[in-house]
């Protein structure tokens, strides 16, 4: 299952990231925010009015907004 | 006497660096750009407990030394002494958010691995404690091999201890644990250190999670945002009026006072009708700009701005932009200059360029005087139902036209000149905080000063040039000064160009001085008609609105309104665009496409109105 499909509030761990699907600057930005293999994450919020974009993800004690395409590149396992 | 030592604050964005910087240096800060880049350099003076004064700089927030934005590039280069013209800091103060250690320790390790004299400020420990997180700084100090000082910048807690630690920070060698290379290893270490430093951690019932439940709610969130925007606009346009009127009266009094005090001469005219009137016409916007920035600073400091960006991202994505463009565009409704300066927070260069190029289409406050005079003269003040007036409706339509134009242009640009991979939206949503009055006051003062300095330099110079063009060469007896002047000659030529879109020569003439600032079009029309009326007392007595009504047709008036929705008639905007894009290419393009749009829009409006028999 990929991160964008994770139900809100469900804790998960990122097990694999398809870095090649992301632009290089975006990839390094995501890494620097701690969104990479091994991180414990949960989906906190989704975008407005039924759209599923963007997505607010909690990682550690931080909340990070990303686009759905970024989350779709991250394979997670539920905890 | 050796040179003054330099201390730099480094840390992740949202570590509370700026608040700490303000607390350490006070209000006396120097703000400039780093040479060659549009990144702000903030510096100030701090006196160590030893009595030694040091220069303190607040380096741009960074997530790592591998730069992904212009801000990070500056920070990375300055720390490593690779930034030409910028002395390498003698001591680094690494600022960490106490409640976000696991994240912030990653960058801290990277900086410490450089081996420079360093001190860690464990900032915002009070917020961490509010969230039930109590930390032991000694554990971190031992792990990292540097002094760790808990601070609460906004309450001035720990500042003296931090000063002592800076004074005693000496040469050091990176400890064995810090030579790890690779982000993943640092992250694992950061996780372990953060966990080891926790003395107690209660059940996290974090305030911001609850606030986010409401403010980011898919249905409620946008409604609240709309309400916030409504209050901001209401404040900018209503609350500012008494202050603006006061400034206006002061400018008029100064004008009349100088006119009465000096003998009649060319120099007096330059001083009064030229400089005081034009610079004054810009300075009266200061209250609006201050009020707008008070809101923007408060929304930013509270953490809500990032939520607004989150909520708006979906809509901005439709035209190829991201939520980050929302804040600069919002600012541009007051004035495009602070709006364009605010684009610095956009990380993607193509996103940023697109936002700069469309910012002038947001209806700024300088257009209001033009709209107000013409709408009052031509649009009947009738009620179209539901308490909505026709005049207000037309004004609203002009705002909407600007926004739609901007969205359409963004869409086209992102597919042509600023084409690139779909820009992402990756943004930390910081914790909610109560904005601090002192930080707000410092920020407001800095913004107001930048604005006033611009009015005192660029607008001043343009005014002098235009005044010369309008007053030379001198008219022969029997010839009007307007016709004889350089500006009049240019207007006669320009009249041919704008004739197809329904403008007459007087309108063409008004457009020339309005290049300095749009609202000058109003005073310029008033001046032209005053000269034209000559000694005819009946003519002279007419108000500008009546003059326009007597001389223009409705299609002409509508075309003039349509022109000002798009026309880039603002020297300051062009100047700030040149500065922010480092060259003339983009301001030149902006001028070209906006004039082309203005021409087409005014022409279409004119001919449709004529065809409709208005």
XYZ file of C-alpha atoms in Angstrom:
693
model
C 0.000 0.000 0.000
C 1.239 3.517 -0.771
C 1.145 6.441 1.645
C -1.511 8.384 -0.274
C -4.017 5.566 0.283
C -3.415 5.250 4.017
C -6.567 6.019 6.056
C -6.406 9.153 8.200
C -4.915 8.495 11.637
C -3.508 5.050 10.779
C 0.126 4.762 11.882
C 2.531 3.269 9.349
C 6.194 2.870 8.477
C 7.719 3.809 5.132
C 9.304 0.653 3.762
C 10.354 1.766 0.294
C 10.466 4.957 -1.721
C 10.528 5.140 -5.511
C 12.952 8.079 -5.631
C 13.155 7.869 -9.424
C 9.501 8.939 -9.645
C 10.348 12.273 -7.994
C 12.165 15.350 -9.219
C 15.583 15.523 -7.604
C 14.994 18.710 -5.563
C 11.698 17.325 -4.323
C 13.368 14.087 -3.342
C 16.056 15.828 -1.313
C 13.466 18.123 0.258
C 11.386 15.125 1.342
C 14.488 13.421 2.724
C 15.531 16.518 4.642
C 12.073 16.642 6.224
C 12.491 13.068 7.344
C 10.193 11.431 4.806
C 12.329 8.483 3.789
C 12.721 4.761 4.376
C 12.152 3.771 7.986
C 10.170 6.869 9.007
C 7.014 6.380 11.102
C 4.206 8.360 9.547
C 0.463 8.924 9.608
C -1.901 10.865 7.366
C -3.355 13.772 9.369
C -5.403 15.694 6.811
C -6.345 15.687 3.175
C -7.030 18.595 0.832
C -10.283 20.482 0.582
C -13.669 19.636 -0.872
C -13.265 15.975 -1.559
C -9.994 16.293 -3.471
C -7.290 14.104 -1.938
C -4.573 16.660 -2.625
C -2.459 17.889 -0.863
C -1.897 15.586 2.106
C -0.680 16.555 5.586
C 1.551 13.870 7.032
C 2.818 13.631 10.593
C 6.372 12.409 10.876
C 7.800 12.440 14.391
C 6.448 15.562 16.070
C 6.269 17.450 12.791
C 3.470 17.887 10.265
C 4.491 18.136 6.618
C 2.285 18.974 3.636
C 3.070 17.071 0.439
C 1.318 16.460 -2.852
C -0.370 13.165 -3.528
C 2.229 12.259 -6.177
C 4.932 12.378 -3.505
C 2.945 10.176 -1.139
C 2.160 7.767 -3.974
C 5.888 7.108 -4.413
C 6.143 5.864 -0.820
C 5.324 2.272 0.030
C 4.146 1.872 3.632
C 3.252 -0.964 5.999
C 0.627 -0.449 8.684
C 1.795 -0.562 12.280
C 42.518 45.538 18.756
C 41.450 42.565 16.759
C 38.487 42.707 14.390
C 34.970 42.217 15.663
C 34.088 38.553 15.931
C 31.106 37.182 14.067
C 28.428 34.896 15.427
C 25.838 33.279 13.169
C 22.521 31.658 14.034
C 21.799 28.514 12.013
C 18.958 26.061 12.151
C 15.974 24.505 10.461
C 13.132 26.763 9.379
C 10.587 27.142 12.216
C 13.221 26.596 14.934
C 12.414 30.030 16.332
C 15.651 31.460 14.971
C 14.266 34.892 14.131
C 12.651 35.301 17.546
C 15.956 34.365 19.183
C 17.773 36.797 16.904
C 15.341 39.588 17.802
C 15.723 38.816 21.509
C 19.530 38.881 21.286
C 20.036 41.947 19.085
C 16.944 44.070 19.727
C 15.408 46.333 17.155
C 18.634 47.720 15.742
C 19.163 45.352 12.846
C 20.667 45.871 9.453
C 18.774 44.282 6.591
C 20.284 43.933 3.160
C 20.631 41.348 0.442
C 23.529 38.964 0.122
C 25.434 40.203 -2.926
C 24.134 38.757 -6.202
C 21.205 36.850 -4.740
C 17.790 37.851 -3.476
C 18.253 36.366 -0.042
C 17.872 38.646 2.945
C 20.878 39.186 5.174
C 19.950 40.191 8.720
C 22.632 41.313 11.115
C 22.782 43.089 14.458
C 25.006 43.773 17.458
C 25.196 41.586 20.525
C 27.354 42.245 23.567
C 28.786 39.150 25.214
C 28.861 38.951 29.050
C 32.612 39.593 28.762
C 31.792 43.031 27.364
C 32.959 42.079 23.884
C 30.598 43.252 21.123
C 30.057 40.773 18.283
C 28.274 40.993 14.955
C 25.399 38.535 14.945
C 23.796 37.325 11.706
C 20.606 35.346 11.287
C 21.349 32.859 8.500
C 18.387 31.705 6.365
C 16.690 28.561 7.667
C 17.986 25.334 6.134
C 17.241 21.630 6.354
C 20.685 20.587 5.247
C 24.014 21.713 3.820
C 23.103 20.207 0.443
C 21.139 23.193 -0.821
C 17.689 22.757 -2.385
C 16.797 26.473 -2.380
C 18.632 29.815 -2.736
C 18.222 30.314 1.030
C 19.908 27.028 1.848
C 22.671 27.740 -0.630
C 23.557 30.993 1.151
C 23.557 29.320 4.567
C 25.653 26.414 3.364
C 28.224 28.669 1.676
C 28.504 31.167 4.526
C 29.060 28.470 7.147
C 31.797 26.875 5.096
C 33.394 30.237 4.286
C 32.695 29.783 0.576
C 30.555 32.894 0.115
C 32.599 35.604 -1.583
C 32.556 38.877 0.325
C 31.075 37.359 3.458
C 33.381 36.672 6.405
C 33.127 33.160 7.792
C 31.416 33.152 11.225
C 33.694 32.610 14.237
C 31.027 30.920 16.342
C 27.868 29.131 15.232
C 24.755 29.077 17.376
C 22.740 26.074 16.257
C 19.084 26.661 17.072
C 16.944 23.583 17.701
C 13.222 23.360 18.314
C 12.998 21.398 21.575
C 9.774 19.674 20.556
C 11.156 18.653 17.179
C 14.565 17.332 18.173
C 14.476 14.167 16.129
C 14.191 16.283 12.992
C 16.412 19.231 13.928
C 19.289 17.102 15.245
C 19.912 15.807 11.724
C 20.998 19.209 10.452
C 22.746 19.982 13.762
C 24.996 16.930 13.341
C 25.814 17.976 9.799
C 26.840 21.460 10.973
C 28.779 20.149 13.996
C 30.727 17.777 11.751
C 32.405 20.856 10.259
C 34.293 21.229 13.555
C 33.660 24.964 13.989
C 33.247 26.525 17.456
C 29.556 25.940 18.161
C 26.874 26.273 20.804
C 23.408 24.756 20.747
C 20.351 26.756 21.748
C 17.628 24.304 22.726
C 14.847 26.732 21.877
C 11.140 26.841 22.719
C 11.519 24.477 25.690
C 8.329 26.018 27.106
C 6.251 24.873 24.132
C 7.731 21.404 24.452
C 6.778 21.338 28.131
C 3.290 22.518 27.232
C 3.084 19.436 25.036
C 4.245 17.301 27.951
C 7.832 16.828 26.787
C 10.634 17.408 29.327
C 14.212 17.160 28.042
C 17.658 16.822 29.614
C 20.109 19.169 27.860
C 23.073 17.465 29.571
C 22.427 14.246 27.639
C 22.555 16.149 24.349
C 25.659 18.085 25.410
C 27.473 14.860 26.148
C 26.413 13.186 22.904
C 27.276 16.189 20.728
C 30.323 17.491 22.583
C 29.156 21.107 22.748
C 27.316 23.241 25.294
C 23.523 22.973 25.076
C 21.588 25.933 26.517
C 17.801 25.721 26.958
C 16.214 28.978 25.783
C 12.808 30.565 25.411
C 13.559 33.435 23.074
C 10.210 35.175 23.443
C 10.523 35.246 27.255
C 14.246 36.079 27.168
C 14.980 32.918 29.148
C 18.496 31.511 28.834
C 19.913 34.464 26.892
C 22.629 35.310 29.441
C 23.709 31.661 29.625
C 23.765 31.543 25.831
C 25.991 34.638 25.787
C 28.438 32.997 28.197
C 28.484 29.832 26.138
C 29.217 31.848 22.968
C 32.059 33.688 24.721
C 33.661 30.468 25.861
C 33.092 28.435 22.693
C 36.501 27.498 21.417
C 38.100 25.409 18.762
C 36.828 21.886 18.845
C 37.177 18.716 16.917
C 34.143 16.845 15.780
C 33.600 14.019 18.217
C 33.879 10.441 16.995
C 30.116 10.163 16.748
C 29.867 13.162 14.439
C 32.016 11.965 11.617
C 29.244 9.729 10.328
C 28.508 10.516 6.771
C 25.196 10.097 5.051
C 21.800 11.403 5.921
C 20.382 8.040 6.904
C 23.033 7.418 9.567
C 22.501 10.907 10.965
C 18.791 10.294 11.089
C 19.188 7.071 13.019
C 21.555 8.835 15.436
C 19.168 11.789 15.769
C 16.347 9.430 16.650
C 18.456 7.745 19.350
C 19.713 11.023 20.814
C 16.267 12.596 20.883
C 14.897 9.526 22.637
C 17.773 9.502 25.150
C 17.271 13.171 26.032
C 13.630 12.698 27.005
C 13.176 12.877 30.776
C 9.434 12.472 30.649
C 6.847 12.445 27.943
C 3.162 12.468 28.753
C 0.308 11.594 26.445
C 0.502 14.088 23.619
C -2.672 16.065 23.620
C -1.226 18.675 21.415
C -3.086 21.878 20.947
C -2.124 22.245 17.327
C -3.514 18.866 16.364
C -6.875 19.975 17.697
C -6.696 23.347 15.967
C -5.789 21.612 12.716
C -8.871 19.412 13.050
C -10.919 22.575 12.651
C -8.748 24.816 10.492
C -7.823 22.097 7.987
C -11.267 20.507 7.988
C -12.131 19.928 4.304
C -15.377 21.896 4.608
C -14.920 24.242 7.558
C -11.302 25.138 6.748
C -11.988 26.969 3.467
C -14.914 28.834 5.056
C -12.699 30.028 7.914
C -10.013 31.064 5.432
C -12.607 33.042 3.481
C -13.707 34.741 6.700
C -10.089 35.612 7.587
C -9.517 37.058 4.117
C -12.704 39.086 4.376
C -11.559 40.613 7.682
C -8.115 41.389 6.230
C -9.593 43.159 3.190
C -12.127 44.995 5.296
C -9.329 46.202 7.555
C -7.044 47.227 4.706
C -9.723 49.283 3.011
C -11.838 50.540 5.904
C -9.548 50.871 8.929
C -6.835 52.548 6.896
C -9.102 55.320 5.598
C -8.852 57.752 8.540
C -5.056 57.433 8.621
C -4.791 57.808 4.849
C -7.056 60.868 4.951
C -4.907 62.329 7.706
C -1.717 61.782 5.700
C -3.431 63.201 2.626
C -4.388 66.339 4.539
C -0.840 66.640 5.860
C 0.579 66.367 2.326
C -1.876 69.029 1.092
C -0.977 71.304 3.996
C 2.723 70.851 3.263
C 2.055 71.567 -0.418
C 0.119 74.757 0.348
C 2.572 75.844 3.024
C 5.573 75.513 0.719
C 3.650 77.183 -2.114
C 2.838 80.146 0.120
C 6.294 80.418 1.647
C 8.336 80.481 -1.538
C 8.237 83.073 -4.307
C 6.673 81.904 -7.549
C 9.323 80.141 -9.572
C 9.974 76.990 -11.566
C 11.760 75.523 -8.567
C 8.719 76.072 -6.369
C 6.498 74.323 -8.898
C 8.908 71.405 -9.018
C 8.884 71.194 -5.242
C 5.125 71.482 -4.762
C 3.304 70.143 -7.826
C 6.115 67.775 -8.693
C 7.830 66.270 -5.681
C 5.426 66.828 -2.770
C 2.337 65.810 -4.747
C 3.837 62.665 -6.282
C 5.783 61.377 -3.305
C 2.786 62.282 -1.154
C 0.427 60.334 -3.399
C 2.471 57.223 -2.669
C 3.059 57.843 1.023
C -0.708 57.947 1.650
C -0.737 54.194 0.987
C 1.479 53.597 4.023
C -1.457 52.938 6.423
C -2.868 50.254 4.104
C 0.520 48.618 3.738
C 1.170 48.671 7.481
C -2.259 47.172 8.253
C -1.884 44.490 5.590
C 1.549 43.558 6.864
C 0.350 43.512 10.457
C -2.126 40.816 9.413
C 0.353 38.936 7.258
C 3.018 38.948 9.975
C 0.495 37.856 12.603
C -0.888 35.086 10.387
C 2.629 33.951 9.579
C 3.902 34.047 13.169
C 0.840 32.168 14.406
C 1.433 29.356 11.915
C -1.875 29.897 10.092
C -0.286 31.080 6.831
C 1.088 27.600 6.151
C -2.462 26.223 6.647
C -3.802 28.801 4.186
C -1.189 27.632 1.687
C -2.295 24.037 2.335
C -5.949 24.895 1.719
C -5.213 26.900 -1.432
C -2.747 24.448 -2.966
C -5.384 22.490 -4.861
C -6.731 25.591 -6.594
C -3.297 26.956 -7.379
C -2.305 23.573 -8.820
C -4.940 23.991 -11.515
C -2.877 26.802 -13.047
C 0.470 25.117 -12.449
C 1.379 26.908 -9.231
C 1.436 25.747 -5.612
C 0.003 26.907 -2.303
C 3.197 28.803 -1.630
C 2.214 31.399 -4.265
C -0.942 32.253 -2.342
C 0.703 34.531 0.241
C 2.595 36.741 -2.263
C -0.516 37.073 -4.410
C -2.616 37.990 -1.386
C -0.105 40.706 -0.456
C -0.276 42.053 -3.984
C -3.848 43.189 -3.411
C -2.396 45.937 -1.230
C 0.683 46.521 -3.325
C 2.623 44.369 -5.782
C 5.971 45.446 -4.295
C 5.709 43.610 -0.953
C 3.962 40.817 -2.861
C 6.876 40.346 -5.218
C 9.310 40.522 -2.308
C 7.303 37.823 -0.535
C 7.896 35.417 -3.457
C 11.299 34.735 -1.890
C 9.642 32.056 0.185
C 8.808 30.048 -2.965
C 11.484 27.403 -3.362
C 10.884 26.439 -6.994
C 12.490 29.120 -9.223
C 9.946 28.713 -12.047
C 7.031 28.924 -9.635
C 8.575 32.009 -8.176
C 9.107 33.664 -11.572
C 5.527 32.914 -12.643
C 4.196 34.371 -9.406
C 6.282 37.534 -9.839
C 5.009 37.950 -13.405
C 1.325 37.677 -12.493
C 1.471 39.610 -9.203
C 0.860 43.026 -10.857
C -2.556 41.806 -12.034
C -3.867 41.605 -8.490
C -5.827 44.830 -8.020
C -3.512 46.928 -5.853
C -4.610 49.876 -3.784
C -3.082 52.361 -6.253
C -5.779 51.447 -8.782
C -8.555 52.393 -6.381
C -8.318 56.182 -6.885
C -8.604 55.674 -10.665
C -11.491 53.225 -10.367
C -13.254 55.385 -7.775
C -13.270 58.570 -9.858
C -14.449 56.901 -13.060
C -17.026 54.614 -11.488
C -18.493 57.526 -9.527
C -18.753 59.567 -12.736
C -20.257 56.963 -15.054
C -21.889 54.152 -13.142
C -25.264 55.069 -11.614
C -25.506 54.275 -7.911
C -28.492 51.981 -8.352
C -29.410 48.900 -6.389
C -29.261 45.711 -8.442
C -31.093 43.769 -5.754
C -30.221 42.192 -2.441
C -28.590 45.359 -1.155
C -25.867 45.122 -3.803
C -25.084 48.408 -5.521
C -24.180 48.593 -9.202
C -21.069 50.660 -8.445
C -19.791 48.079 -5.999
C -20.570 45.340 -8.479
C -18.480 47.021 -11.174
C -15.597 47.431 -8.722
C -15.867 43.755 -7.775
C -15.900 42.812 -11.478
C -12.635 44.712 -11.964
C -11.036 42.727 -9.105
C -12.305 39.448 -10.574
C -11.050 40.411 -14.036
C -7.552 40.854 -12.602
C -7.608 37.490 -10.822
C -8.951 35.633 -13.875
C -6.364 37.333 -16.073
C -3.597 36.315 -13.677
C -4.790 32.694 -13.579
C -5.014 32.528 -17.372
C -1.530 33.989 -17.778
C -0.084 31.608 -15.174
C -1.620 28.709 -17.076
C -0.073 29.872 -20.350
C 3.324 30.715 -18.828
C 3.626 27.341 -17.114
C 3.124 25.721 -20.501
C 5.536 28.003 -22.336
C 8.137 30.357 -20.903
C 8.315 28.939 -17.385
C 7.609 25.361 -18.370
C 9.016 22.727 -16.108
C 8.208 19.622 -14.164
C 4.971 20.008 -12.204
C 6.012 22.064 -9.258
C 5.647 20.250 -5.991
C 4.259 21.474 -2.733
C 6.339 20.298 0.180
C 6.006 22.428 3.238
C 6.332 22.024 6.976
C 3.180 23.019 8.872
C 4.673 24.703 11.948
C 3.171 24.577 15.435
C 0.618 27.232 16.318
C 1.991 30.042 18.435
C 0.779 33.325 19.819
C 2.456 36.091 17.745
C 4.765 38.221 19.897
C 4.139 41.951 19.826
C 7.828 42.835 19.807
C 8.643 40.620 16.818
C 5.624 42.039 14.979
C 6.681 45.617 15.720
C 10.204 44.965 14.432
C 8.847 43.318 11.270
C 6.365 46.110 10.622
C 8.954 48.820 11.096
C 11.276 47.060 8.621
C 8.518 46.767 5.974
C 7.392 50.379 6.415
C 10.943 51.621 6.146
C 11.599 49.691 2.901
C 8.408 51.192 1.452
C 9.231 54.761 2.502
C 12.785 54.511 1.253
C 11.477 53.440 -2.138
C 9.064 56.387 -2.240
C 11.947 58.663 -1.351
C 14.254 57.404 -4.084
C 12.650 55.850 -7.165
C 9.400 57.814 -7.143
C 11.307 60.986 -6.359
C 13.575 60.563 -9.392
C 10.789 59.612 -11.789
C 8.810 62.627 -10.634
C 11.623 65.010 -11.415
C 12.084 63.527 -14.881
C 8.371 63.690 -15.694
C 8.093 67.204 -14.356
C 10.889 68.313 -16.650
C 9.178 66.605 -19.580
C 5.902 68.365 -18.858
C 7.437 71.810 -18.344
C 10.041 72.001 -21.097
C 10.390 73.447 -23.604
C 8.425 76.478 -22.498
C 5.316 77.313 -24.516
C 5.316 80.281 -26.874
C 2.637 82.906 -26.108
C -0.769 81.636 -27.171
C 0.328 78.012 -27.172
C -0.646 75.696 -24.331
C 2.176 74.404 -22.137
C 0.857 70.863 -22.488
C 1.080 71.020 -26.289
C 4.545 72.535 -26.235
C 6.111 70.164 -23.719
C 8.047 67.030 -24.506
C 5.361 65.019 -22.709
C 2.663 66.696 -24.828
C 4.516 65.764 -28.010
C 4.849 62.204 -26.830
C 1.140 62.201 -25.942
C 0.247 63.415 -29.432
C 2.171 60.484 -30.841
C 0.722 58.095 -28.296
C -2.776 59.335 -29.132
C -2.477 57.659 -32.558
C -1.609 54.380 -30.905
C -4.466 54.422 -28.398
C -7.098 55.898 -30.756
C -8.236 52.430 -31.924
C -9.093 51.502 -28.321
C -11.199 54.637 -27.853
C -8.757 56.854 -25.917
C -8.477 60.555 -26.757
C -5.358 62.701 -26.391
C -6.117 63.779 -22.823
C -6.340 60.151 -21.772
C -3.105 59.392 -23.603
C -1.476 62.277 -21.766
C -2.689 60.952 -18.413
C -1.069 57.589 -19.149
C 2.428 59.071 -19.363
C 2.943 60.386 -15.817
C 0.905 57.422 -14.578
C 3.908 55.270 -15.551
C 5.362 56.329 -12.193
C 2.273 55.207 -10.301
C -1.259 54.496 -11.474
C -3.029 56.919 -9.174
C -1.108 59.782 -10.821
C -3.502 59.362 -13.784
C -6.206 61.019 -11.691
C -4.185 64.085 -10.725
C -2.832 64.306 -14.258
C -6.335 64.372 -15.769
C -7.328 67.008 -13.236
C -4.313 69.091 -14.174
C -4.885 68.809 -17.928
C -8.536 69.827 -17.643
C -7.619 72.685 -15.309
C -5.138 74.033 -17.874
C -7.624 73.450 -20.655
C -10.411 75.308 -18.872
C -8.275 78.435 -18.877
C -10.182 81.478 -17.624
C -13.637 80.032 -18.215
C -14.934 80.143 -14.646
C -17.904 77.917 -15.320
C -15.568 75.246 -16.676
C -13.119 75.631 -13.801
C -15.788 75.121 -11.194
C -16.585 71.618 -12.432
C -15.304 68.743 -10.312
C -13.019 66.238 -12.029
C -15.846 63.694 -12.124
C -18.126 66.136 -13.913
C -15.340 67.147 -16.276
C -14.793 63.526 -17.257
C -18.511 62.953 -17.603
C -18.815 65.953 -19.902
C -15.905 64.966 -22.112
C -15.904 61.158 -22.241
C -18.445 58.677 -23.522
C -19.403 55.612 -21.466
C -17.467 53.212 -23.772
C -14.371 55.411 -23.332
C -14.709 55.286 -19.553
C -15.179 51.505 -19.522
C -12.181 51.074 -21.816
C -10.093 53.216 -19.450
C -11.115 50.989 -16.524
C -10.269 47.836 -18.499
C -6.882 49.329 -19.361
C -5.971 49.808 -15.711
C -6.887 46.236 -14.781
C -3.813 45.094 -16.713
C -1.490 48.000 -17.554
C 1.830 47.698 -15.656
C 1.937 51.389 -14.835
C 4.125 51.363 -11.779
C 7.846 52.104 -11.898
C 8.393 50.592 -8.466
C 6.963 47.253 -9.574
C 9.264 47.215 -12.591
C 12.228 48.154 -10.394
C 11.498 45.503 -7.780
C 10.977 42.889 -10.507
C 14.360 43.778 -11.955
C 15.951 43.405 -8.544
C 14.203 40.129 -7.720
C 14.952 38.533 -11.097
C 18.499 39.932 -11.363
C 18.161 41.520 -14.793
C 16.046 43.392 -17.296
C 14.790 40.386 -19.251
C 11.767 39.567 -17.064
C 10.660 43.118 -16.232
C 10.830 43.867 -19.984
C 8.702 40.820 -20.714
C 6.276 41.800 -17.956
C 5.893 45.297 -19.422
C 5.308 43.917 -22.888
C 2.701 41.289 -22.097
C 0.772 43.427 -19.626
C 0.581 46.374 -22.030
C -0.520 43.999 -24.784
C -3.240 42.595 -22.510
C -4.306 46.097 -21.443
C -4.534 47.180 -25.089
C -6.612 44.203 -26.136
C -8.861 44.402 -23.070
C -9.482 48.136 -23.430
C -10.095 47.813 -27.178
C -12.475 44.888 -26.775
C -14.338 46.713 -24.007
C -14.634 49.855 -26.103
C -15.907 48.228 -29.263
C -18.276 45.853 -27.483
C -19.709 48.797 -25.539
C -20.090 50.839 -28.724
C -21.743 47.926 -30.514
C -24.097 47.487 -27.557
C -25.137 51.095 -27.995
C -23.930 52.243 -24.542
